[in-house]
CSV table of C-alpha atoms (C1' of nucleotides) in Angstrom, one decimal:
chain,number,residue,atom,x,y,z
A,169,MET,CA,145.8,1.8,183.5
A,170,PRO,CA,146.7,4.5,185.1
A,171,LYS,CA,146.5,5.3,189.0
A,172,PRO,CA,144.6,7.2,190.1
A,173,THR,CA,145.6,10.8,190.8
A,174,THR,CA,145.4,12.2,194.8
A,175,ARG,CA,142.7,14.8,192.8
A,176,ASP,CA,141.1,11.9,191.6
A,177,MET,CA,140.9,9.7,194.7
A,178,ILE,CA,139.9,13.0,196.9
A,179,GLU,CA,137.0,13.2,194.7
A,180,GLU,CA,136.1,9.4,194.8
A,181,LYS,CA,136.3,9.5,198.8
A,182,ALA,CA,134.3,12.7,199.0
A,183,ASP,CA,131.6,11.5,196.6
A,184,ASP,CA,131.1,8.4,198.8
A,185,LEU,CA,131.0,10.2,202.0
A,186,PHE,CA,128.7,12.6,201.1
A,187,TYR,CA,126.5,10.4,199.4
A,188,GLU,CA,126.9,8.3,203.1
A,189,THR,CA,127.2,11.1,206.0
A,190,GLY,CA,126.2,13.8,204.3
A,191,PHE,CA,127.6,17.4,203.1
A,192,GLU,CA,127.6,19.2,205.7
A,193,ALA,CA,128.3,16.3,208.0
A,194,THR,CA,131.1,15.7,206.5
A,195,SER,CA,134.4,17.2,207.5
A,196,PHE,CA,138.3,17.6,205.9
A,197,ALA,CA,139.4,15.2,208.4
A,198,ASP,CA,137.4,12.9,207.5
A,199,ILE,CA,137.9,12.7,203.7
A,200,ALA,CA,142.1,12.8,204.8
A,201,LYS,CA,141.4,9.2,206.7
A,202,ALA,CA,139.5,8.2,203.9
A,203,VAL,CA,142.1,9.1,200.9
A,204,GLY,CA,145.1,8.7,203.8
A,205,ILE,CA,146.4,12.2,203.4
A,206,SER,CA,146.9,14.9,205.2
A,207,ARG,CA,144.4,17.8,206.2
A,208,GLY,CA,146.4,20.7,204.8
A,209,ASN,CA,147.1,18.6,201.5
A,210,PHE,CA,144.0,20.1,200.4
A,211,TYR,CA,144.5,23.1,199.4
A,212,HIS,CA,147.0,21.7,196.6
A,213,HIS,CA,143.9,20.5,194.7
A,214,PHE,CA,140.5,22.5,195.8
A,215,LYS,CA,140.6,25.4,197.3
A,216,SER,CA,137.1,25.3,199.5
A,217,LYS,CA,135.2,22.5,200.7
A,218,ASP,CA,132.8,24.5,198.3
A,219,ASP,CA,135.2,23.3,196.0
A,220,ILE,CA,135.4,19.5,196.3
A,221,LEU,CA,131.4,19.9,196.6
A,222,ASP,CA,131.1,20.8,192.5
A,223,ALA,CA,133.8,18.8,191.8
A,224,VAL,CA,131.2,15.5,192.9
A,225,ILE,CA,128.5,17.6,191.6
A,226,ASP,CA,130.5,17.6,188.2
A,227,ARG,CA,131.5,13.7,188.5
A,228,ARG,CA,128.0,12.5,189.2
A,229,MET,CA,126.7,14.8,186.2
A,230,ALA,CA,129.9,12.9,183.9
A,231,LYS,CA,129.3,8.9,185.6
A,232,THR,CA,124.9,9.8,184.9
A,233,LYS,CA,125.4,10.6,181.4
A,234,ALA,CA,128.0,8.1,180.8
A,235,MET,CA,125.2,5.5,182.5
A,236,LEU,CA,123.0,6.8,180.2
A,237,THR,CA,124.4,6.3,177.3
A,238,THR,CA,125.1,3.0,178.0
A,239,TRP,CA,121.3,2.2,178.8
A,240,GLU,CA,121.9,3.2,174.3
A,241,GLU,CA,122.8,-0.4,173.8
A,242,ASP,CA,118.9,-1.3,174.3
A,243,ALA,CA,116.8,0.2,170.9
A,244,ALA,CA,113.2,-0.3,172.8
A,245,PRO,CA,112.8,3.1,174.4
A,246,ARG,CA,111.1,0.8,176.3
A,247,ASP,CA,112.9,-0.7,177.3
A,248,ARG,CA,115.5,1.5,178.1
A,249,ILE,CA,113.3,2.9,180.5
A,250,VAL,CA,113.5,-0.4,182.3
A,251,SER,CA,117.2,-0.2,182.4
A,252,PHE,CA,116.1,3.7,184.6
A,253,ILE,CA,113.5,1.8,186.6
A,254,ARG,CA,115.9,-1.4,187.7
A,255,LEU,CA,118.8,0.2,188.8
A,256,MET,CA,117.3,1.1,191.9
A,257,ILE,CA,117.2,-3.2,192.1
A,258,ALA,CA,120.7,-3.1,191.4
A,259,ASN,CA,121.8,-0.9,193.7
A,260,LYS,CA,118.6,-1.8,196.6
A,261,ALA,CA,121.4,-1.7,199.8
A,262,LYS,CA,122.9,1.5,199.0
A,263,ILE,CA,119.3,2.9,198.9
A,264,MET,CA,118.0,1.3,201.9
A,265,ALA,CA,121.3,2.6,203.3
A,266,TYR,CA,121.8,6.3,202.5
A,267,GLY,CA,118.7,6.9,199.9
A,268,CYS,CA,119.3,7.8,197.1
A,269,PRO,CA,122.3,10.1,196.3
A,270,VAL,CA,121.2,13.0,193.6
A,271,GLY,CA,118.0,13.0,195.6
A,272,THR,CA,118.9,13.2,199.2
A,273,LEU,CA,122.0,15.8,198.4
A,274,THR,CA,119.7,18.0,196.6
A,275,THR,CA,116.9,18.1,199.5
A,276,GLU,CA,121.0,18.6,201.5
A,277,LEU,CA,121.5,21.5,200.0
A,278,THR,CA,118.6,23.2,199.9
A,279,LYS,CA,118.0,23.4,203.5
A,280,LEU,CA,121.6,24.8,203.5
A,281,ASP,CA,120.1,27.6,201.0
A,282,HIS,CA,123.6,26.1,199.2
A,283,ASP,CA,124.8,28.2,195.7
A,284,ALA,CA,125.4,24.7,194.4
A,285,HIS,CA,121.9,23.3,194.9
A,286,SER,CA,121.1,24.0,191.4
A,287,ARG,CA,123.6,21.6,190.3
A,288,ALA,CA,123.0,18.9,191.8
A,289,ALA,CA,119.0,19.5,190.5
A,290,ASP,CA,120.7,19.6,187.2
A,291,ILE,CA,121.4,15.7,187.3
A,292,PHE,CA,117.7,15.3,187.6
A,293,GLY,CA,117.7,16.9,185.3
A,294,LEU,CA,120.3,14.9,182.8
A,295,PHE,CA,117.5,11.9,183.8
A,296,GLN,CA,114.8,14.1,182.9
A,297,ASP,CA,115.5,15.0,180.1
A,298,TRP,CA,116.7,11.4,178.8
A,299,LEU,CA,113.8,9.7,180.0
A,300,ALA,CA,111.4,12.0,178.2
A,301,GLN,CA,113.2,11.1,175.0
A,302,GLN,CA,111.8,7.6,175.4
A,303,PHE,CA,108.4,8.4,176.1
A,304,ALA,CA,108.8,10.8,173.4
A,305,ALA,CA,109.8,7.7,171.3
A,306,LEU,CA,107.6,5.4,172.5
A,307,GLY,CA,104.6,8.4,171.2
A,308,HIS,CA,103.7,10.5,174.5
A,309,GLY,CA,105.7,13.6,172.5
A,310,ALA,CA,103.1,15.8,174.4
A,311,ARG,CA,103.5,14.6,177.8
A,312,ALA,CA,106.9,13.2,178.0
A,313,GLN,CA,108.4,15.8,180.5
A,314,LYS,CA,105.8,15.4,182.2
A,315,LEU,CA,106.0,11.6,182.8
A,316,ALA,CA,109.5,11.6,183.0
A,317,LEU,CA,109.2,14.2,185.9
A,318,HIS,CA,106.8,11.8,187.5
A,319,LEU,CA,108.6,8.6,187.1
A,320,LEU,CA,111.1,10.3,188.9
A,321,GLY,CA,108.9,11.0,191.6
A,322,ARG,CA,108.1,7.6,191.8
A,323,SER,CA,111.5,6.8,191.9
A,324,GLN,CA,112.5,9.3,194.7
A,325,GLY,CA,109.6,8.5,196.5
A,326,VAL,CA,110.3,4.0,196.4
A,327,ALA,CA,114.1,5.1,198.0
A,328,VAL,CA,112.6,7.5,200.9
A,329,MET,CA,110.6,5.0,202.1
A,330,ALA,CA,112.7,2.2,201.5
A,331,SER,CA,115.5,3.5,203.2
A,332,ALA,CA,113.2,5.3,206.4
A,333,PHE,CA,111.9,1.7,206.4
A,334,LYS,CA,114.6,-0.4,205.3
A,335,ASP,CA,111.5,-2.4,203.8
A,336,GLU,CA,113.4,-4.2,200.6
A,337,GLU,CA,109.8,-6.0,199.8
A,338,MET,CA,109.0,-2.4,199.6
A,339,LEU,CA,111.8,-1.3,197.1
A,340,THR,CA,110.7,-4.5,194.8
A,341,SER,CA,107.4,-4.7,194.8
A,342,GLU,CA,107.3,-0.6,194.1
A,343,VAL,CA,109.9,-1.3,191.1
A,344,ALA,CA,107.8,-4.5,189.6
A,345,ALA,CA,104.2,-1.4,190.0
A,346,LEU,CA,106.3,1.1,188.0
A,347,GLU,CA,106.7,-1.7,185.2
A,348,THR,CA,104.0,-2.4,185.3
A,349,TRP,CA,102.6,1.2,185.1
A,350,LEU,CA,104.8,1.6,181.5
A,351,ASP,CA,103.7,-0.7,179.6
A,352,GLN,CA,99.8,-0.2,180.4
A,353,LEU,CA,100.7,4.0,179.1
A,354,GLU,CA,98.7,4.6,176.5
A,355,PRO,CA,98.2,5.4,174.2
A,356,LEU,CA,101.1,4.1,172.7
A,357,SER,CA,101.6,4.7,169.5
A,358,PRO,CA,105.1,4.5,168.6
A,359,VAL,CA,106.6,7.6,166.4
A,360,LYS,CA,107.9,4.9,164.2
A,361,GLY,CA,106.2,1.5,163.6
B,115,MET,CA,95.6,31.1,226.2
B,116,PRO,CA,99.2,30.9,229.0
B,117,LYS,CA,102.0,31.9,227.6
B,118,PRO,CA,104.2,29.3,226.3
B,119,THR,CA,107.3,28.5,229.0
B,120,THR,CA,110.3,28.9,227.8
B,121,ARG,CA,110.9,25.4,227.6
B,122,ASP,CA,108.3,25.6,224.8
B,123,MET,CA,109.8,28.0,222.8
B,124,ILE,CA,113.2,25.9,222.6
B,125,GLU,CA,110.9,23.0,221.5
B,126,GLU,CA,108.6,25.2,218.8
B,127,LYS,CA,112.5,27.1,218.0
B,128,ALA,CA,114.1,23.8,217.4
B,129,ASP,CA,111.2,22.2,215.1
B,130,ASP,CA,110.9,25.0,212.7
B,131,LEU,CA,115.2,25.1,212.2
B,132,PHE,CA,115.7,21.1,212.0
B,133,TYR,CA,112.8,21.7,209.3
B,134,GLU,CA,114.3,24.8,207.4
B,135,THR,CA,118.1,24.2,208.1
B,136,GLY,CA,118.3,20.5,208.9
B,137,PHE,CA,119.3,18.9,212.3
B,138,GLU,CA,123.2,18.7,212.2
B,139,ALA,CA,123.5,21.9,210.4
B,140,THR,CA,121.4,23.9,213.1
B,141,SER,CA,123.3,24.7,216.3
B,142,PHE,CA,122.4,25.9,219.6
B,143,ALA,CA,123.6,29.2,219.4
B,144,ASP,CA,121.2,29.8,216.7
B,145,ILE,CA,117.7,28.2,218.3
B,146,ALA,CA,119.4,30.2,221.5
B,147,LYS,CA,119.4,33.4,218.9
B,148,ALA,CA,115.9,32.5,218.1
B,149,VAL,CA,114.7,31.9,221.2
B,150,GLY,CA,115.9,34.9,223.2
B,151,ILE,CA,118.0,33.6,225.6
B,152,SER,CA,121.5,32.8,226.2
B,153,ARG,CA,122.9,29.6,225.0
B,154,GLY,CA,124.2,28.0,228.8
B,155,ASN,CA,120.6,28.3,229.8
B,156,PHE,CA,119.3,25.5,227.0
B,157,TYR,CA,120.8,23.0,229.4
B,158,HIS,CA,118.6,23.3,232.3
B,159,HIS,CA,115.6,22.3,229.6
B,160,PHE,CA,117.5,19.4,227.4
B,161,LYS,CA,120.7,17.9,228.7
B,162,SER,CA,121.8,17.4,225.3
B,163,LYS,CA,121.3,18.0,221.5
B,164,ASP,CA,119.9,14.5,221.3
B,165,ASP,CA,117.3,15.3,224.2
B,166,ILE,CA,116.6,18.3,221.8
B,167,LEU,CA,115.7,16.4,219.1
B,168,ASP,CA,113.3,13.6,220.5
B,169,ALA,CA,111.8,16.7,222.3
B,170,VAL,CA,111.3,17.4,219.1
B,171,ILE,CA,110.0,14.3,217.2
B,172,ASP,CA,107.5,13.9,220.4
B,173,ARG,CA,105.8,16.9,219.3
B,174,ARG,CA,105.6,15.7,215.5
B,175,MET,CA,104.3,12.6,216.6
B,176,ALA,CA,101.4,14.4,218.8
B,177,LYS,CA,100.8,16.8,216.3
B,178,THR,CA,100.4,14.5,213.3
B,179,LYS,CA,98.5,12.3,215.8
B,180,ALA,CA,96.1,15.6,216.4
B,181,MET,CA,96.0,16.4,212.5
B,182,LEU,CA,94.9,12.7,212.1
B,183,THR,CA,92.8,12.6,214.5
B,184,THR,CA,90.7,16.4,213.1
B,185,TRP,CA,90.4,14.7,209.3
B,186,GLU,CA,88.1,11.8,211.0
B,187,GLU,CA,85.7,14.5,211.0
B,188,ASP,CA,85.0,13.2,207.6
B,189,ALA,CA,83.0,10.4,207.8
B,190,ALA,CA,83.9,8.8,204.7
B,191,PRO,CA,87.2,7.1,204.4
B,192,ARG,CA,87.4,8.5,201.0
B,193,ASP,CA,87.2,11.9,201.9
B,194,ARG,CA,90.0,11.7,205.2
B,195,ILE,CA,92.7,9.5,202.4
B,196,VAL,CA,92.2,13.0,200.7
B,197,SER,CA,92.7,15.0,202.9
B,198,PHE,CA,95.6,13.6,203.3
B,199,ILE,CA,96.8,14.5,199.7
B,200,ARG,CA,96.7,17.8,200.2
B,201,LEU,CA,97.7,18.2,202.6
B,202,MET,CA,100.8,19.0,200.1
B,203,ILE,CA,98.7,21.5,198.9
B,204,ALA,CA,98.6,23.4,202.2
B,205,ASN,CA,101.9,23.0,202.6
B,206,LYS,CA,103.1,24.0,199.0
B,207,ALA,CA,104.9,26.9,200.1
B,208,LYS,CA,106.9,24.9,202.1
B,209,ILE,CA,107.4,21.6,200.7
B,210,MET,CA,108.3,23.4,197.8
B,211,ALA,CA,111.2,25.2,200.1
B,212,TYR,CA,112.2,22.6,203.0
B,213,GLY,CA,110.7,19.7,201.4
B,214,CYS,CA,108.7,17.1,203.4
B,215,PRO,CA,109.5,17.2,206.9
B,216,VAL,CA,109.1,13.8,208.2
B,217,GLY,CA,111.1,12.5,204.7
B,218,THR,CA,113.8,14.7,205.1
B,219,LEU,CA,114.6,14.6,208.4
B,220,THR,CA,114.5,10.4,208.5
B,221,THR,CA,116.6,10.8,206.1
B,222,GLU,CA,118.9,12.9,207.7
B,223,LEU,CA,120.1,11.0,210.3
B,224,THR,CA,119.9,7.7,208.5
B,225,LYS,CA,123.2,9.3,207.5
B,226,LEU,CA,124.0,10.4,210.7
B,227,ASP,CA,123.7,7.1,211.9
B,228,HIS,CA,121.7,8.4,214.4
B,229,ASP,CA,120.3,7.1,217.5
B,230,ALA,CA,116.7,8.3,216.6
B,231,HIS,CA,116.4,6.8,213.2
B,232,SER,CA,113.6,4.8,214.2
B,233,ARG,CA,111.7,7.7,215.8
B,234,ALA,CA,111.3,9.2,213.6
B,235,ALA,CA,110.6,6.5,211.2
B,236,ASP,CA,107.8,5.9,213.3
B,237,ILE,CA,106.0,9.4,212.9
B,238,PHE,CA,105.8,8.0,208.8
B,239,GLY,CA,104.5,4.6,210.7
B,240,LEU,CA,101.8,6.8,212.2
B,241,PHE,CA,100.5,8.1,208.6
B,242,GLN,CA,101.2,4.3,207.4
B,243,ASP,CA,99.2,2.9,209.6
B,244,TRP,CA,95.9,5.7,209.7
B,245,LEU,CA,95.8,5.6,205.7
B,246,ALA,CA,95.6,1.8,206.1
B,247,GLN,CA,92.6,2.0,208.2
B,248,GLN,CA,91.0,4.2,205.5
B,249,PHE,CA,91.8,1.9,203.1
B,250,ALA,CA,90.0,-1.1,204.2
B,251,ALA,CA,87.5,1.0,205.6
B,252,LEU,CA,87.1,1.4,201.3
B,253,GLY,CA,87.0,-2.8,200.9
B,254,HIS,CA,91.1,-3.1,200.5
B,255,GLY,CA,91.7,-4.9,203.4
B,256,ALA,CA,94.2,-7.0,202.2
B,257,ARG,CA,96.3,-4.5,200.3
B,258,ALA,CA,95.5,-1.4,203.1
B,259,GLN,CA,99.1,-1.3,204.2
B,260,LYS,CA,100.7,-2.2,201.4
B,261,LEU,CA,98.6,1.0,199.5
B,262,ALA,CA,99.2,3.1,202.9
B,263,LEU,CA,103.1,2.9,201.5
B,264,HIS,CA,102.3,3.4,198.2
B,265,LEU,CA,100.5,6.2,198.9
B,266,LEU,CA,103.6,7.7,201.7
B,267,GLY,CA,106.2,7.1,199.2
B,268,ARG,CA,104.0,8.8,195.7
B,269,SER,CA,103.7,12.1,198.2
B,270,GLN,CA,107.6,11.9,199.2
B,271,GLY,CA,108.7,11.6,195.6
B,272,VAL,CA,106.7,14.6,194.4
B,273,ALA,CA,108.2,16.5,197.9
B,274,VAL,CA,111.9,15.6,197.1
B,275,MET,CA,110.4,16.8,193.2
B,276,ALA,CA,108.7,19.7,194.2
B,277,SER,CA,111.9,21.2,196.1
B,278,ALA,CA,114.4,20.3,194.1
B,279,PHE,CA,112.9,22.1,190.6
B,280,LYS,CA,110.6,24.9,193.0
B,281,ASP,CA,107.8,23.1,190.1
B,282,GLU,CA,104.7,24.3,192.0
B,283,GLU,CA,103.2,23.1,188.8
B,284,MET,CA,104.3,19.4,189.6
B,285,LEU,CA,103.2,19.3,193.0
B,286,THR,CA,99.7,20.7,191.8
B,287,SER,CA,99.5,17.9,189.1
B,288,GLU,CA,100.8,15.4,191.4
B,289,VAL,CA,98.2,15.9,193.5
B,290,ALA,CA,95.4,15.6,191.6
B,291,ALA,CA,97.1,12.6,189.6
B,292,LEU,CA,97.0,11.0,193.0
B,293,GLU,CA,93.2,11.8,193.7
B,294,THR,CA,92.5,9.7,190.3
B,295,TRP,CA,94.4,7.2,191.7
B,296,LEU,CA,92.5,7.2,195.0
B,297,ASP,CA,89.0,7.0,193.1
B,298,GLN,CA,90.3,4.2,190.7
B,299,LEU,CA,91.3,1.8,193.2
B,300,GLU,CA,89.3,-1.2,192.6
B,301,PRO,CA,87.5,-3.6,193.4
B,302,LEU,CA,85.2,-0.8,195.4
B,303,SER,CA,83.7,-3.5,198.1
B,304,PRO,CA,83.4,-0.8,201.1
B,305,VAL,CA,83.2,-3.0,204.0
B,306,LYS,CA,79.4,-1.7,205.5
B,307,GLY,CA,76.9,-0.4,202.7
C,251,DG,C1',112.4,40.2,255.6
C,252,DA,C1',114.5,36.0,255.1
C,253,DC,C1',114.1,31.7,252.6
C,254,DT,C1',114.1,28.4,249.2
C,255,DC,C1',113.9,27.0,244.9
C,256,DC,C1',113.9,27.8,239.8
C,257,DC,C1',114.9,30.0,236.1
C,258,DT,C1',118.9,33.3,233.6
C,259,DA,C1',123.2,34.3,231.7
C,260,DG,C1',127.3,34.4,230.7
C,261,DG,C1',132.0,32.9,230.4
C,262,DA,C1',134.7,28.7,230.5
C,263,DC,C1',136.0,24.2,228.8
C,264,DA,C1',138.3,20.8,225.3
C,265,DC,C1',137.8,19.7,220.8
C,266,DT,C1',136.5,20.9,216.3
C,267,DT,C1',135.2,22.9,212.3
C,268,DG,C1',137.4,25.3,207.3
C,269,DT,C1',141.7,27.5,206.1
C,270,DC,C1',146.4,29.1,205.3
C,271,DC,C1',151.5,28.8,206.3
C,272,DT,C1',155.4,27.1,205.6
C,273,DA,C1',159.3,23.6,205.0
C,274,DA,C1',160.6,19.5,203.7
C,275,DA,C1',160.3,15.8,200.6
C,276,DT,C1',159.2,14.0,195.4
C,277,DT,C1',159.1,14.1,190.8
C,278,DC,C1',160.7,15.6,186.4
C,279,DA,C1',163.7,18.2,182.7
C,280,DG,C1',168.2,19.5,181.2
D,189,DC,C1',173.4,15.4,189.0
D,190,DT,C1',171.5,19.7,189.2
D,191,DG,C1',168.2,22.8,189.5
D,192,DA,C1',162.8,23.9,188.6
D,193,DA,C1',158.2,22.7,189.7
D,194,DT,C1',155.0,20.2,191.5
D,195,DT,C1',153.4,17.8,195.4
D,196,DT,C1',153.0,16.7,200.8
D,197,DA,C1',153.0,17.3,205.5
D,198,DG,C1',152.5,19.0,209.9
D,199,DG,C1',151.7,23.2,212.0
D,200,DA,C1',149.1,27.6,213.4
D,201,DC,C1',144.7,30.2,213.3
D,202,DA,C1',140.3,31.9,214.7
D,203,DA,C1',135.9,30.6,214.6
D,204,DG,C1',131.9,27.8,215.9
D,205,DT,C1',131.0,23.5,218.2
D,206,DG,C1',128.3,21.0,222.7
D,207,DT,C1',128.9,20.7,227.0
D,208,DC,C1',129.4,22.0,231.7
D,209,DC,C1',129.9,25.8,235.8
D,210,DT,C1',129.0,29.4,238.7
D,211,DA,C1',127.4,33.1,240.4
D,212,DG,C1',123.1,36.5,240.2
D,213,DG,C1',117.8,37.1,239.9
D,214,DG,C1',113.0,36.5,240.1
D,215,DA,C1',109.4,34.4,243.0
D,216,DG,C1',106.4,32.5,246.1
D,217,DT,C1',106.7,30.4,251.1
D,218,DC,C1',106.9,30.9,255.8
DNA sequence: GACTCCCTAGGACACTTGTCCTAAATTCAG
DNA sequence: CTGAATTTAGGACAAGTGTCCTAGGGAGTC
């Protein structure tokens, strides 16, 4: 595989640091040290800190889209939704340490009154639309968007509490509860079959 | 009533600013301007920024305890829990603008790896214990703590999504769903009666 | 009035911030 | 190899950070 460009490495490390320590608390010096380049070199690749943030959000949107596509390998909409729910299990350690990357970034940008806030929220939009498609395929057309938003909210709540209390049991039991919730949704009248 | 001391005013304005713009993003200069005092004057009242944070957390804990006590004027545990749920309606505007004060502070302190993180999480602990008492009084003794944590998580999820999307409809409909959830909990075998 | 003590203002401090500039190093095309 | 373009390092910059110091103002007691 081609070796990553400096720009790629800046994006990658910035992505990690924004997640782990927050956007505001991450300085150019921190990113420079993580990448292993000089501070002044940034401005050849990004013209401002906000520019890096934009790139990180783009990057997260692209990765999210790719992940959602992967989950579509499961033919059954129900299983696709389960993939989403179990993402919290897969990312358990990071969620307990830093919360949800989407939720925490969006929340921070809201408080900073930052222009990029709505673009960060658009990542939630990607999840919501994709989940709504799956719920619609399960026969919940009219309330598909609402169910998607509900599921997103439940996930966010789990992430916030699990990281606040560093409580793995809470995370796993709430994930189980979400799967039960999914399988008990009514009415079940799939579009086809 | 006695006029507030300078220390009180610092705590109050710091509390507001930490909520509205975040702990890290709030500077001494910001607080000084809000209070109307000089920057150098702080160190007569607080010996560091962390000291102000400690005072703000103490203040929030005290206000939380007072609020929980107020809610106990309702004799019925069910109504007490409803008071908690409807707090999101009462604080709708602020929640949509800044999220939940407890959740967002705890999340930020987690990322900053700040010592006060666990003290901030203790505010969640106050809510959880109080809610667990109410669930226990409703006859859910064995799973009272778990139900309390579930309800806290649901609330956090609502706050995160409502502030991300600035979606008032989501907030009100999820609050209604929580009340439905509460009234459909089983088994209902109150301790007395 | 004199004295003490608490409170306040304002500036100095060392450091970090995001940003920008310049010059050298590197890469690559001809 | 030569020359142009890209990429890099390192430092300068003004502004802002949390912290600390000192001098004076104001209230209250003897």
